[in-house]
Amino acid sequence: MEQKESDVSPVPVEKISLREKAFFIEKNFFMERALEMILMFDQKGNIFYGNMAAGKKLEYEDKLCGRNISDIFPNTFKTSEDGFETDFAFEDKVENMVAYRKNNTCFPVEAKVIRNEEVPNTYLCVANDILEKEFLSREIEQVRQEAQQAAKVKSEFVANVTHELRTPVNGILGNVRELLSEEVDSHIEKGLRIIERCCGDMNKIINNILDFSKLEAGKFTLELRRFHFRNMLDYVKAQHINKITEKGLGFFMTVSPQVPEYIVGDELRIVQILNNLLSNALKFTALGKITVEIFRTAQINDKVELFFIVSDTGIGIDQADKEKLFQSFSQVDASISRKYGGTGLGLNICKQLVELMGGRVEVESEKNRGSNFSFSAWVGVAEEDMALLQEEDKSALTPAFSVGFGDGTKDVDPIREYGTRENQENLKRTLSKLILCVEMENWEKAEMFMETVKQLTEGAPREVSRLVLRLKMAIQKENYDKVTAEYNGLIEMI
Ligand code: ADP
């Protein structure tokens, strides 16, 4: 409905004191520098303030005062002797209007016009140039597309170059191996062995860069197939065992009986993650041992979650440096790369691969006390192996504790069935023995009780299993404070 503003509140314009207007404007220093156009006008439509943006965009510079609002928005405001008329609803709402410049050219704006509460009978108009806004968002979109394109070109370039590098490196490697298969002088053989090792290292770097660029470009897909899990672990072990023994380190690998014989997953990539964690453990450990443990921590239908822990007793990592570990091209400090080599890509690739497998990588470490890298991964169990898995589950539950109820359906021992009264009592008893051993610093015995705790919590909810694993790691590291913290957490959960 058409509204005649002057009819609504007939206050003559001269009654609005100049001091009042000046005070208001002065107080609003930030308005002057705002990016939006800001205009103030009185009941007759006379503009008494226009900020810098308004002066510039409407091309009046500092001559806006004294013009009428109908000069700027002639389609929205009409003026007469008595005041201005408008259909405009003075609400806190954005409307589209057309603004006219001094030279009568126009441009669309979105604007709000409200009654100015601070100076009675005056109005405040805030307007934004839509064309400029659209232009800016088009420009942003263009920059975004250009950046995307540049990233694509970069990863294609990296992929091509690394691919091209592979051919000559493999050419050198092939020839070196052929020469090595013949009778050669011992000093020549020594040289050839060095070239062979260098080519192997170069191939590793090339493969890492290729994987990294594929993962970054989102072009990486897992190749799922059924494979024998423990054979895969033997293969991993075989690749490291010589170097481990050369360094005089101990090596232990344990696989929980709950882990299926066969799984469906990307074998190559699981090997790659384990190899990377083991190479690091080996690289950064001079004394002590390396252990690999694998558990089944959850199952949903034909999917199981496997939990891997690779621990070492090496140089460890500072709390502050842990954040950096999984970033690309990141090594803890420059001296590490000088002393131990590497590109700082391995853990980042591991993290991305593990995430593709629906899992997470975590690290627990203390400077000079070793590190535990753990990761989870969801893998499948083929239909033909499901029955076998259920059989294995049963037999893993029965042996030592079996009391046998005789009818074949109730042959699960209540002590071993997580959550039963017998199980919980036993668990609490074992845990109190364990903590006693820890208090007496008999770590070996504590590890023994830990084994029983692990058996008693097979099939426990995930949060409990996780706490059990953390307790185990803390015991392995002989860290009293951590053990008591994890112990208290576990006691509260069961
Ligand atoms: P790199 O190829 O350089 O080893 P990674 O991403 O595999 O790259 O490792 C990054 C950095 O993390 C290493 O340079 C090292 O500083 C630290 N790091 C990784 N594993 C261990 C470990 N087991 N013990 C101590 N530091 C480690």
XYZ file of C-alpha atoms and ligand atoms in Angstrom:
521
model
C 0.000 0.000 0.000
C 1.293 3.430 -0.844
C 2.472 5.276 2.171
C 2.866 8.975 2.538
C 5.662 9.391 5.023
C 4.987 13.069 5.664
C 1.410 12.173 6.634
C 2.576 9.669 9.197
C 4.795 11.921 11.299
C 4.647 15.519 10.218
C 7.773 16.954 11.748
C 9.191 19.825 9.692
C 12.706 19.070 8.554
C 14.110 22.283 10.063
C 13.113 20.919 13.471
C 15.804 18.212 13.245
C 18.713 19.976 14.763
C 21.884 20.176 12.756
C 23.854 19.460 15.906
C 21.887 16.237 16.330
C 22.735 15.138 12.792
C 26.390 16.134 13.096
C 26.750 14.344 16.410
C 25.279 11.169 14.949
C 27.566 11.236 11.924
C 30.665 11.978 13.962
C 29.873 9.149 16.308
C 29.684 6.733 13.402
C 33.237 7.001 12.175
C 33.180 3.423 10.861
C 30.148 4.137 8.687
C 32.257 6.578 6.737
C 34.699 3.840 5.785
C 32.192 1.055 5.232
C 32.293 -0.806 1.901
C 28.507 -0.488 1.471
C 26.884 2.760 0.338
C 25.210 4.488 3.285
C 22.796 7.363 2.880
C 20.748 9.287 5.481
C 17.822 11.441 4.620
C 15.041 13.286 6.348
C 11.283 13.310 5.929
C 11.411 15.422 2.797
C 13.851 12.968 1.243
C 16.738 15.413 1.609
C 20.000 13.581 1.942
C 22.068 14.974 4.795
C 24.725 12.262 4.839
C 26.383 9.983 2.284
C 29.471 7.983 3.158
C 32.609 7.718 1.025
C 31.430 4.578 -0.811
C 28.116 6.240 -1.739
C 29.843 9.394 -2.978
C 32.213 7.371 -5.100
C 29.806 4.826 -6.580
C 27.060 7.345 -7.302
C 29.745 9.694 -8.681
C 28.663 12.663 -6.582
C 31.904 12.523 -4.598
C 31.265 14.812 -1.581
C 28.245 16.523 -3.122
C 25.540 14.099 -2.027
C 24.238 16.295 0.770
C 21.395 18.417 -0.479
C 20.347 15.914 -3.159
C 17.078 14.090 -2.722
C 16.645 10.368 -2.199
C 14.374 10.339 -5.265
C 17.391 11.485 -7.363
C 19.169 8.294 -6.381
C 16.230 5.846 -6.340
C 13.596 7.518 -8.593
C 11.723 4.204 -9.077
C 11.309 3.710 -5.342
C 10.920 7.217 -3.873
C 8.870 10.117 -5.253
C 8.967 13.535 -3.622
C 6.423 16.284 -3.405
C 6.155 19.475 -1.445
C 5.006 17.586 1.638
C 7.624 14.892 1.748
C 8.392 11.655 -0.034
C 6.109 8.857 -1.050
C 7.099 5.245 -1.299
C 5.838 1.674 -1.331
C 8.933 0.667 0.476
C 8.358 -1.343 3.637
C 10.697 0.053 6.258
C 11.550 -3.309 7.646
C 14.776 -5.047 8.408
C 14.595 -6.695 5.008
C 16.809 -6.580 1.932
C 15.105 -5.383 -1.278
C 16.351 -5.034 -4.824
C 16.343 -1.468 -6.159
C 17.930 0.515 -8.986
C 20.403 3.267 -8.076
C 21.067 6.218 -10.421
C 24.420 7.867 -10.743
C 24.868 11.623 -11.204
C 25.192 11.104 -14.970
C 21.839 9.238 -15.030
C 23.285 5.814 -15.689
C 22.055 3.182 -13.282
C 22.971 -0.106 -11.606
C 21.103 -2.658 -9.465
C 21.581 -2.731 -5.722
C 20.286 -4.697 -2.797
C 19.286 -2.308 -0.088
C 17.781 -1.908 3.314
C 16.010 1.324 4.311
C 15.113 1.695 7.954
C 13.913 4.438 10.246
C 16.872 5.855 12.076
C 16.172 5.279 15.755
C 18.989 7.529 16.914
C 17.872 10.680 15.109
C 14.056 10.969 15.005
C 12.321 11.421 11.648
C 15.329 10.456 9.630
C 16.032 7.365 7.534
C 19.051 5.215 6.890
C 19.676 3.454 3.586
C 22.403 0.813 3.247
C 22.970 -0.439 -0.299
C 25.268 -2.926 -2.010
C 26.200 -2.941 -5.684
C 24.897 -6.311 -6.927
C 26.864 -6.218 -10.161
C 30.077 -5.713 -8.258
C 29.185 -8.539 -5.892
C 28.391 -10.832 -8.793
C 31.553 -9.794 -10.529
C 33.562 -10.599 -7.391
C 31.952 -13.993 -6.921
C 32.570 -14.778 -10.608
C 36.170 -13.758 -10.110
C 36.476 -15.950 -6.989
C 34.986 -18.877 -8.901
C 37.458 -18.299 -11.727
C 40.405 -18.198 -9.316
C 39.125 -21.393 -7.671
C 38.847 -23.131 -11.027
C 42.295 -21.942 -12.045
C 43.750 -23.236 -8.760
C 42.014 -26.579 -9.258
C 43.296 -26.801 -12.798
C 46.816 -25.898 -11.658
C 46.685 -28.596 -8.959
C 45.487 -31.102 -11.562
C 48.240 -30.140 -13.991
C 50.767 -30.371 -11.154
C 49.700 -33.853 -10.094
C 49.557 -35.029 -13.716
C 53.043 -33.632 -14.242
C 54.347 -35.317 -11.097
C 52.681 -38.586 -12.091
C 54.166 -38.428 -15.612
C 57.659 -37.482 -14.481
C 57.802 -40.153 -11.809
C 56.484 -42.701 -14.256
C 59.146 -41.700 -16.791
C 61.826 -41.938 -14.100
C 60.909 -45.515 -13.368
C 61.956 -46.786 -16.789
C 65.619 -45.670 -16.646
C 65.940 -46.693 -12.982
C 64.619 -50.157 -13.770
C 66.920 -50.276 -16.814
C 69.941 -49.609 -14.605
C 68.720 -52.102 -11.989
C 68.189 -54.852 -14.565
C 71.674 -54.401 -16.020
C 73.323 -54.250 -12.618
C 71.616 -57.484 -11.619
C 72.739 -59.136 -14.818
C 76.344 -58.073 -14.146
C 76.039 -59.313 -10.565
C 74.960 -62.725 -11.808
C 78.321 -63.052 -13.549
C 81.758 -63.501 -11.985
C 83.088 -60.032 -11.143
C 85.968 -58.636 -9.083
C 85.063 -58.115 -5.474
C 85.552 -54.322 -5.620
C 83.375 -54.147 -8.768
C 80.768 -56.282 -7.046
C 80.829 -53.891 -4.079
C 80.202 -50.965 -6.419
C 77.424 -52.809 -8.230
C 75.734 -53.665 -4.907
C 75.756 -49.969 -3.995
C 74.174 -49.089 -7.352
C 71.581 -51.826 -6.805
C 70.711 -50.443 -3.361
C 70.534 -46.872 -4.668
C 68.165 -47.972 -7.461
C 66.000 -49.735 -4.885
C 65.866 -46.566 -2.761
C 65.070 -44.475 -5.802
C 62.254 -46.828 -6.762
C 60.805 -46.492 -3.266
C 60.862 -42.699 -3.513
C 59.312 -42.771 -7.007
C 56.550 -45.098 -5.806
C 55.882 -42.900 -2.779
C 55.569 -39.777 -4.909
C 53.292 -41.594 -7.353
C 51.045 -42.829 -4.540
C 51.044 -39.439 -2.894
C 49.992 -37.601 -6.060
C 47.268 -40.177 -6.766
C 45.938 -39.937 -3.213
C 46.014 -36.135 -3.323
C 44.150 -36.115 -6.628
C 41.521 -38.492 -5.159
C 42.351 -41.023 -7.880
C 43.408 -43.813 -5.607
C 41.297 -46.948 -5.423
C 41.820 -49.988 -3.268
C 42.005 -53.344 -5.008
C 40.108 -55.812 -2.897
C 40.707 -59.527 -3.144
C 40.814 -62.554 -0.835
C 44.207 -63.493 0.584
C 45.812 -65.558 3.331
C 46.451 -63.108 6.145
C 49.243 -64.937 7.976
C 51.113 -65.677 4.713
C 51.034 -61.977 4.020
C 52.557 -61.343 7.465
C 55.296 -63.914 6.782
C 56.123 -62.052 3.601
C 56.346 -58.746 5.504
C 58.526 -60.333 8.171
C 60.826 -61.893 5.554
C 61.516 -58.450 4.098
C 62.822 -57.041 7.381
C 64.158 -59.908 9.426
C 67.704 -59.807 8.011
C 68.186 -56.133 8.773
C 66.599 -56.570 12.214
C 68.988 -59.352 13.141
C 71.915 -57.480 11.582
C 71.169 -54.679 14.032
C 70.905 -57.174 16.890
C 67.299 -56.288 17.683
C 64.617 -58.629 18.966
C 61.553 -59.189 16.802
C 58.171 -60.515 17.936
C 55.017 -60.880 15.932
C 51.746 -62.028 17.500
C 48.405 -62.494 15.824
C 45.331 -63.001 17.957
C 43.529 -66.286 17.171
C 40.418 -64.162 16.537
C 41.969 -62.778 13.335
C 40.537 -64.694 10.349
C 42.787 -66.924 8.230
C 41.625 -65.334 5.009
C 40.486 -61.763 4.547
C 39.264 -59.645 1.669
C 41.240 -56.431 1.346
C 44.001 -54.670 -0.532
C 46.926 -56.924 0.367
C 49.509 -54.773 -1.381
C 48.488 -51.683 0.551
C 48.343 -53.436 3.927
C 51.856 -54.721 3.198
C 52.890 -51.192 2.258
C 51.621 -49.710 5.548
C 53.251 -52.439 7.633
C 56.486 -52.148 5.658
C 56.589 -48.441 6.209
C 55.972 -48.678 9.951
C 58.491 -51.500 10.270
C 61.153 -49.669 8.219
C 60.714 -46.640 10.456
C 60.866 -48.767 13.614
C 64.028 -50.352 12.290
C 65.510 -47.056 11.159
C 64.968 -45.332 14.498
C 65.829 -48.198 16.882
C 69.387 -49.042 17.827
C 68.750 -51.180 20.910
C 65.952 -53.399 22.130
C 63.113 -54.909 20.161
C 60.406 -54.404 17.592
C 57.006 -56.005 18.054
C 54.029 -56.375 15.775
C 50.642 -57.357 17.187
C 47.362 -57.816 15.405
C 43.917 -58.162 16.968
C 40.365 -58.327 15.790
C 38.562 -55.481 17.537
C 35.096 -55.500 15.985
C 32.850 -57.315 13.576
C 29.743 -56.232 11.695
C 28.316 -59.015 9.545
C 31.014 -59.934 7.027
C 33.288 -57.006 7.907
C 35.887 -57.162 10.651
C 38.036 -54.460 12.120
C 41.682 -55.397 12.513
C 43.923 -53.474 14.873
C 47.677 -53.432 14.231
C 50.359 -52.228 16.624
C 53.990 -51.772 15.630
C 56.132 -50.926 18.659
C 59.799 -50.173 18.991
C 62.246 -49.195 21.705
C 63.965 -46.541 19.599
C 64.567 -42.795 19.748
C 60.887 -41.940 20.270
C 59.153 -38.704 19.344
C 58.576 -35.517 21.332
C 54.994 -34.695 22.258
C 55.266 -31.436 20.303
C 56.472 -33.202 17.145
C 53.671 -35.765 17.052
C 51.348 -33.308 15.300
C 53.751 -32.952 12.387
C 54.250 -36.665 11.833
C 51.428 -37.350 9.419
C 51.825 -34.205 7.341
C 53.327 -34.645 3.891
C 57.070 -34.039 3.474
C 57.401 -33.729 7.229
C 60.266 -35.037 9.300
C 60.706 -34.292 12.949
C 63.774 -32.133 12.330
C 66.387 -31.521 9.683
C 68.993 -33.617 11.516
C 66.699 -36.656 11.099
C 66.771 -36.430 7.311
C 70.544 -35.918 7.333
C 71.140 -38.894 9.602
C 68.400 -41.325 8.567
C 67.333 -40.192 5.080
C 63.714 -40.447 3.885
C 61.258 -38.095 2.217
C 58.751 -37.552 5.013
C 55.971 -38.956 2.806
C 55.639 -42.454 4.254
C 53.398 -41.729 7.243
C 51.208 -39.352 5.295
C 50.609 -42.061 2.689
C 49.945 -44.604 5.495
C 47.394 -42.266 7.062
C 45.574 -41.725 3.771
C 45.588 -45.463 2.953
C 44.324 -46.375 6.425
C 41.536 -43.816 6.097
C 40.560 -45.353 2.761
C 40.233 -48.628 4.704
C 37.892 -46.941 7.181
C 40.474 -46.815 9.965
C 42.738 -44.442 11.875
C 46.448 -44.207 12.591
C 47.612 -43.259 16.052
C 50.950 -42.826 17.686
C 52.052 -43.040 21.268
C 55.618 -42.193 21.928
C 58.059 -40.745 24.385
C 61.432 -39.296 23.616
C 64.115 -41.978 24.057
C 61.602 -44.588 25.222
C 60.296 -45.856 21.908
C 57.121 -45.521 19.874
C 53.878 -47.413 19.312
C 52.274 -46.812 15.946
C 48.837 -48.374 15.689
C 46.224 -48.427 12.991
C 42.844 -49.986 12.438
C 41.409 -51.179 9.132
C 38.067 -52.639 8.131
C 38.427 -55.695 5.916
C 35.967 -58.215 4.540
C 35.495 -61.904 5.143
C 34.498 -63.912 2.056
C 31.250 -65.861 2.250
C 33.100 -69.191 2.076
C 35.199 -68.194 5.108
C 32.354 -67.031 7.353
C 31.566 -70.538 8.629
C 35.255 -71.161 9.256
C 35.522 -67.862 11.132
C 32.652 -68.837 13.424
C 34.336 -72.196 14.050
C 37.615 -70.439 14.827
C 35.835 -68.085 17.205
C 34.417 -71.045 19.090
C 37.680 -72.929 19.314
C 39.516 -69.781 20.382
C 37.046 -69.506 23.246
C 37.072 -73.077 24.476
C 40.510 -74.506 25.343
C 41.952 -73.871 28.820
C 38.842 -72.475 30.414
C 36.304 -74.827 28.935
C 33.939 -76.356 31.419
C 31.725 -77.911 28.742
C 28.016 -77.966 29.268
C 27.732 -81.077 27.180
C 24.920 -80.291 24.743
C 27.126 -78.711 22.099
C 25.215 -75.439 22.066
C 26.304 -74.142 25.424
C 29.983 -74.985 25.225
C 31.079 -71.389 25.807
C 32.677 -70.880 29.182
C 30.919 -68.091 31.124
C 34.311 -66.968 32.435
C 35.438 -66.249 28.895
C 32.171 -64.790 27.737
C 32.608 -61.091 28.247
C 30.039 -59.500 30.521
C 28.957 -62.561 32.539
C 29.244 -62.368 36.338
C 32.026 -64.991 36.318
C 33.915 -63.135 33.631
C 33.732 -59.771 35.386
C 34.791 -61.184 38.734
C 37.728 -62.934 37.126
C 38.651 -59.849 35.192
C 38.670 -57.623 38.263
C 40.720 -60.170 40.186
C 43.276 -60.440 37.374
C 43.485 -56.686 37.037
C 44.151 -56.202 40.738
C 46.952 -58.774 40.550
C 48.301 -56.984 37.519
C 48.385 -53.586 39.219
C 50.084 -55.135 42.247
C 52.833 -56.451 39.963
C 53.163 -53.016 38.399
C 53.472 -51.398 41.815
C 56.222 -53.869 42.642
C 57.787 -53.114 39.257
C 57.567 -56.744 38.246
C 56.812 -55.890 34.639
C 57.294 -59.401 33.315
C 54.614 -60.799 35.595
C 52.355 -57.832 34.807
C 52.643 -58.770 31.109
C 51.576 -62.276 32.007
C 48.423 -61.047 33.756
C 47.873 -58.707 30.851
C 47.614 -61.729 28.549
C 44.819 -63.114 30.756
C 43.072 -59.722 30.781
C 43.217 -59.741 26.994
C 41.658 -63.187 26.804
C 38.944 -62.238 29.269
C 38.029 -59.171 27.241
C 37.839 -60.821 23.800
C 34.439 -59.848 22.470
C 34.156 -56.837 24.803
C 32.738 -53.573 23.458
C 35.137 -51.583 21.368
C 35.864 -48.934 24.027
C 36.890 -51.646 26.477
C 39.099 -53.405 23.896
C 40.802 -50.119 23.092
C 41.520 -49.457 26.782
C 42.894 -52.976 27.163
C 45.258 -52.411 24.243
C 46.411 -49.106 25.660
C 47.026 -50.703 29.037
C 49.062 -53.387 27.310
C 51.154 -50.806 25.473
C 51.761 -48.874 28.681
C 52.921 -52.070 30.394
C 55.230 -52.886 27.512
C 56.764 -49.471 27.844
C 56.992 -49.920 31.612
C 55.390 -46.543 32.089
C 53.963 -46.537 35.608
C 51.880 -43.322 35.299
C 50.303 -44.401 32.043
C 49.550 -47.868 33.353
C 47.729 -46.496 36.402
C 45.793 -44.008 34.263
C 44.706 -46.717 31.773
C 43.992 -49.140 34.623
C 41.693 -46.647 36.360
C 39.908 -45.977 33.082
C 39.410 -49.682 32.477
C 38.173 -50.429 35.989
C 35.547 -47.718 35.550
C 34.331 -49.249 32.285
C 33.888 -52.840 33.441
P 60.465 -40.854 6.233
O 60.414 -41.442 4.871
O 61.243 -39.591 6.308
O 60.808 -41.827 7.306
P 57.841 -40.884 7.406
O 56.635 -40.120 7.028
O 57.753 -42.372 7.355
O 58.974 -40.355 6.465
O 58.287 -40.431 8.843
C 58.304 -39.050 9.161
C 59.143 -38.779 10.374
O 58.511 -39.329 11.537
C 60.508 -39.442 10.370
O 61.440 -38.694 9.627
C 60.825 -39.431 11.857
O 61.244 -38.154 12.250
C 59.473 -39.710 12.497
N 59.277 -41.151 12.798
C 58.523 -42.034 12.097
N 58.549 -43.256 12.678
C 59.306 -43.141 13.780
C 59.718 -44.071 14.822
N 59.322 -45.340 14.815
N 60.508 -43.583 15.805
C 60.901 -42.288 15.807
N 60.562 -41.375 14.871
C 59.785 -41.792 13.866
